XYZ file of C-alpha atoms in Angstrom:
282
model
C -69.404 -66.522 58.749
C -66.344 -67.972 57.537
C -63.704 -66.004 55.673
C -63.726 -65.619 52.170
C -62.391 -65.183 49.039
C -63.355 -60.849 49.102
C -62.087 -60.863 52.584
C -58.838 -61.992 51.563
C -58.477 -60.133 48.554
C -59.583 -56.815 50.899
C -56.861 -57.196 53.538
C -54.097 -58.264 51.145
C -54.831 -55.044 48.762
C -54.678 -52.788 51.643
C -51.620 -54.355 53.143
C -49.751 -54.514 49.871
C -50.667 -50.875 48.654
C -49.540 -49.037 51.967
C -46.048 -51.043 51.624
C -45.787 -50.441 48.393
C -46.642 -46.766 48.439
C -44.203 -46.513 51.450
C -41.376 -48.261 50.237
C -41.266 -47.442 46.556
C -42.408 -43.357 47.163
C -40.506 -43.354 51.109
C -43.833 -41.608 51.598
C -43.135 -40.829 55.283
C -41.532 -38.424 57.896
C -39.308 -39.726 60.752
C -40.350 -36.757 63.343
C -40.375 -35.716 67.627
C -42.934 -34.192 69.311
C -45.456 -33.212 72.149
C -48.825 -34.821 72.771
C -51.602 -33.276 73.971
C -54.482 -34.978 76.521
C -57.987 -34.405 75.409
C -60.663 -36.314 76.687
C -62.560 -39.705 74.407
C -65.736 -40.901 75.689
C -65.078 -43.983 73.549
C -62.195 -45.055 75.484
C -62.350 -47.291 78.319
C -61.667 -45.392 82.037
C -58.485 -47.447 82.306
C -56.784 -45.056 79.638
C -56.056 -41.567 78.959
C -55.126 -40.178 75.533
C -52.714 -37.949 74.519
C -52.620 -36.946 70.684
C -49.903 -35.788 68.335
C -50.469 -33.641 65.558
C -50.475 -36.506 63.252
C -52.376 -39.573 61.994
C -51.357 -43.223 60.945
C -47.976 -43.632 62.027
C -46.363 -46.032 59.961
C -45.990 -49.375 61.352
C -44.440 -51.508 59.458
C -40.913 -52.604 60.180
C -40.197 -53.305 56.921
C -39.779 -49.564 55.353
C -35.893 -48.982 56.094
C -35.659 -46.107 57.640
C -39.081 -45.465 59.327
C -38.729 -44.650 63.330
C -41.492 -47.806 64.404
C -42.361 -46.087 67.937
C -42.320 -48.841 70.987
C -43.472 -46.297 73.966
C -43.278 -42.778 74.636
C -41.642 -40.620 76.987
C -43.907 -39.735 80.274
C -42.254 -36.488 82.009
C -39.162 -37.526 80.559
C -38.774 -40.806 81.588
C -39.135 -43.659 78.695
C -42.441 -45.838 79.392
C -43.806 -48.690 76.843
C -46.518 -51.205 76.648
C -44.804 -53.337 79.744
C -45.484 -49.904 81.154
C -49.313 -49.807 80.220
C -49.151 -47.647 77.070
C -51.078 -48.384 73.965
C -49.768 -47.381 70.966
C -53.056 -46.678 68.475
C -50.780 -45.805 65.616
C -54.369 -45.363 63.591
C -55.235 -42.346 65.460
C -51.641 -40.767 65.910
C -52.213 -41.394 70.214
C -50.764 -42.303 73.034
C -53.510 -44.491 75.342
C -51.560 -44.244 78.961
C -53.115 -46.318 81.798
C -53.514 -43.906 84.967
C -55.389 -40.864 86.040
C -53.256 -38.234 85.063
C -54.058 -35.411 82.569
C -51.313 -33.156 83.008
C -48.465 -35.498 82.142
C -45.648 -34.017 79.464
C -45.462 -36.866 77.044
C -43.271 -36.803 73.573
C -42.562 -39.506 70.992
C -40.695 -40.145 67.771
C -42.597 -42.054 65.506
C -42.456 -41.963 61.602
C -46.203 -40.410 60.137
C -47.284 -41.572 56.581
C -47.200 -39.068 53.521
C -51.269 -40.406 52.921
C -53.349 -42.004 55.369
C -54.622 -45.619 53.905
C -58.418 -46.201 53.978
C -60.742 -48.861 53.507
C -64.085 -47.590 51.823
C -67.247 -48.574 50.629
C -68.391 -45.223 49.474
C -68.893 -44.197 45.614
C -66.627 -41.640 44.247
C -69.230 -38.966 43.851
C -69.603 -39.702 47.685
C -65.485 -39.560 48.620
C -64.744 -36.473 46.631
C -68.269 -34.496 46.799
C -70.595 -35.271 49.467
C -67.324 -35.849 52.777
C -65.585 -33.348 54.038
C -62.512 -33.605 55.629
C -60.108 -32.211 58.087
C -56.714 -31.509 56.582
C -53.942 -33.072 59.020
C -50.941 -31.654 56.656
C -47.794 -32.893 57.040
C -46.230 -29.536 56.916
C -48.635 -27.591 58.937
C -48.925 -24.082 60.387
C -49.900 -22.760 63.419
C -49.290 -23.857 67.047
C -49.114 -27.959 67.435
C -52.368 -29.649 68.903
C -53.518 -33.058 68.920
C -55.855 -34.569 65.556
C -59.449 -35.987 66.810
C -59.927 -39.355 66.480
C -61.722 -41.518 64.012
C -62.514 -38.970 61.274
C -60.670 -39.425 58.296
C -58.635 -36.815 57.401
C -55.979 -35.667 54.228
C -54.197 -36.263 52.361
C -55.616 -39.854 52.284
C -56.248 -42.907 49.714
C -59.447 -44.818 49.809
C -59.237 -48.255 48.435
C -62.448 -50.073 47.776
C -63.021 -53.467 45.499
C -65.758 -52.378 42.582
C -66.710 -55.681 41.323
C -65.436 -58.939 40.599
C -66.067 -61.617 37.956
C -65.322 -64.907 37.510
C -64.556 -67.116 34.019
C -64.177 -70.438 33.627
C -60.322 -71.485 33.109
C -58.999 -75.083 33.340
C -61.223 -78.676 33.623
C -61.942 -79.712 37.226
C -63.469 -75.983 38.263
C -61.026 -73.630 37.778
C -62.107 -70.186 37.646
C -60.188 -67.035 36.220
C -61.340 -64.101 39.069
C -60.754 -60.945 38.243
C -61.561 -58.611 40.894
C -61.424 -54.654 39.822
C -60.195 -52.234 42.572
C -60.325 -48.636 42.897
C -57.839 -46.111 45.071
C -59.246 -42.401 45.068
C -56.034 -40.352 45.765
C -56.658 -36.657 47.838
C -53.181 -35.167 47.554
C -52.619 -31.038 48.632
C -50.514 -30.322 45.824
C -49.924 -31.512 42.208
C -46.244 -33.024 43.027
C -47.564 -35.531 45.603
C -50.932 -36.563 43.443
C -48.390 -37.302 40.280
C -45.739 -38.938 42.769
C -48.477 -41.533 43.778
C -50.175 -42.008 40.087
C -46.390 -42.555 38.587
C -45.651 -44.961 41.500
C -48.820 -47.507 41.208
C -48.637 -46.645 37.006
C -46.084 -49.030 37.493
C -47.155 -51.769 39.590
C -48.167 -53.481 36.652
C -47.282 -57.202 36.845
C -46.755 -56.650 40.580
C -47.687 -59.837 42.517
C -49.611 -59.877 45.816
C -49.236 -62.264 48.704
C -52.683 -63.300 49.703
C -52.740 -62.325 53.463
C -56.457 -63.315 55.313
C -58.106 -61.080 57.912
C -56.425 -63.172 60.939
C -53.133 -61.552 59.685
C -54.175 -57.844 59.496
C -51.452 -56.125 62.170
C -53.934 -53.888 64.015
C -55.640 -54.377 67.707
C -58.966 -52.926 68.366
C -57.077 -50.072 70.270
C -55.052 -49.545 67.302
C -51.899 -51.363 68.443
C -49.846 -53.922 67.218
C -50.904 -57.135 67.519
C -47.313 -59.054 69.212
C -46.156 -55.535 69.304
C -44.420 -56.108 66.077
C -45.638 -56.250 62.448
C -43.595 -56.220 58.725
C -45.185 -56.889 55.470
C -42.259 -58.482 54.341
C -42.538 -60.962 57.059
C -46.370 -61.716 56.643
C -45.441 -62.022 53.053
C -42.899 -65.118 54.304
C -45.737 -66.275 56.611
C -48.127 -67.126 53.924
C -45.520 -67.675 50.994
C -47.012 -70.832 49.809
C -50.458 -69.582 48.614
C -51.402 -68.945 45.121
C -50.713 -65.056 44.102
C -52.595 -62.357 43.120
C -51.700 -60.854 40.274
C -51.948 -57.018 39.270
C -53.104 -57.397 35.104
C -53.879 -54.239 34.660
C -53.149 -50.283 35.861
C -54.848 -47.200 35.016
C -54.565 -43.652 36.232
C -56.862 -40.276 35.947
C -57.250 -37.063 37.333
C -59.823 -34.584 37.735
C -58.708 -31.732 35.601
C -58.257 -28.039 37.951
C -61.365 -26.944 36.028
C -63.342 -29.952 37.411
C -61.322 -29.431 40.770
C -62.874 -25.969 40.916
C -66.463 -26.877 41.836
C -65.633 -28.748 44.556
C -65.839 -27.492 48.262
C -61.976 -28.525 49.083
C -58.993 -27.302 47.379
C -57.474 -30.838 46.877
C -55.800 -32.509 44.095
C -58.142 -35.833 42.843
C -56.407 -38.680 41.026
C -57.986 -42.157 40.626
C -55.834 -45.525 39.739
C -58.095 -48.427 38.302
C -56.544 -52.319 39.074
C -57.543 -55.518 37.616
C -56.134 -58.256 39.922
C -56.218 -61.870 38.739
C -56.141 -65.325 40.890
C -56.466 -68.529 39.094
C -58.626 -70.064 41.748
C -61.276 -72.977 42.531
C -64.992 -71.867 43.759
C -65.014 -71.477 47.877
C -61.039 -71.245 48.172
């Protein structure tokens, strides 16, 4: 099947909302460490992982300030993907090409306040039925690697609700409004409210549509030509018509709601209508 118009809309909302959330909030942490091997049965025998103690790395080049890893160190000697490694900035890993398992591997990288998600599931699913591992940015306890794959907190979960269409101008036009959701799992009450009063206020924000063959991520996690800023895609891809954030609304579960759940996060929900002035099929 041939891309279309939700596709679009999908990758540009994620893109734009992890920028945006990065740059407006500098929701990240430059920071050096150790990674640990463990073994991944999904991984191809050509690699070996090492973890660090954090997930989604930020990789866009965009956010001044944010340490965009290019390799790590391998027993102290600096090795990047001319050297075999694979960055899979996803899953907070080092893939190194070889045999060894005992190799003493650090990195600096730059990890993300909230992991970014793309979800299908309802609310009642995210906040009720899942359960989650909490990869804290401030942890305690001795430093280990984070298992792949699982989602883990704190974390936002976009999803599109539902979209409608209404007819605009002669000749076909349509007026699409598409209604997106972000479920916010913060630790604490300051970082739920920092991300609510940030996106309150994307109101009349525009959004560069962006399709799937310009999302920045590789199957392993990597970046596709080992390079990716928004700001640049948003150059890329400057002539096409905007999206266009209408509306914004923000809620949060109140601490006596919070108290029947089986986590002790912090729940906030943001509600956008985004609006394209479109033709059917484009």
């Amino acid at each position: 099947m041939i891309e279309q118009f939700q596709h679009k809309l999908t990758t540009s909302f994620c893109l734009w909302f992890d920028n945006f959330l990065l740059e407006k909030g500098e929701a990240y942490s430059n920071t050096t460490g150790e990674f640990f091997y463990y073994e991944d049965s999904r991984l191809d025998a050509t690699y070996k992982a090492y973890g660090s103690p954090y997930k989604q790395w930020v990789t866009d080049s965009s956010i001044t300030g944010a340490t965009i890893p290019t390799g790590v160190f391998i027993n102290d000697s600096f090795s990047g993907r001319n050297n075999g490694v694979v960055l899979d900035f996803d899953n907070g890993r080092a893939l190194v090409s070889g045999s060894a398992t005992d190799s003493s591997i650090t990195g600096e990288f730059a990890v993300k306040d909230f992991s970014v998600y793309l979800t299908n599931d309802t609310e009642d699913d995210l906040i009720v039925e899942n359960k989650y591992a909490v990869n804290s940015r401030l942890p305690s306890g001795p430093l280990t690697y984070i298992a792949p794959y699982d989602d883990v907190v704190p974390a936002v979960f976009l999803s599109v609700a539902d979209t409608q269409n209404e007819p605009f101008a002669f000749g076909g036009m349509q007026d699409t409004v598409v209604h997106a959701k972000a479920v916010i799992m913060a630790e604490d009450t300051y970082q739920l409210d920092g991300v609510l009063s940030i996106f309150m206020d994307s109101v009349n924000e525009v959004l560069t549509p962006i399709p799937m063959s310009g999302y920045p991520i590789t199957e392993l996690g990597d970046l596709k030509d080992d390079t990716y800023s928004y700001t640049g895609k948003e150059e890329d891809y400057a002539t096409e018509t905007k999206f266009f954030i209408d509306k914004v609304r923000t809620s949060k579960l109140s601490d006596r709601t919070r108290s029947v759940l089986a986590n002790e996060l912090y729940i906030g929900f943001i509600d956008f209508d985004i609006q394209q002035h479109r033709y059917r099929f484009s």
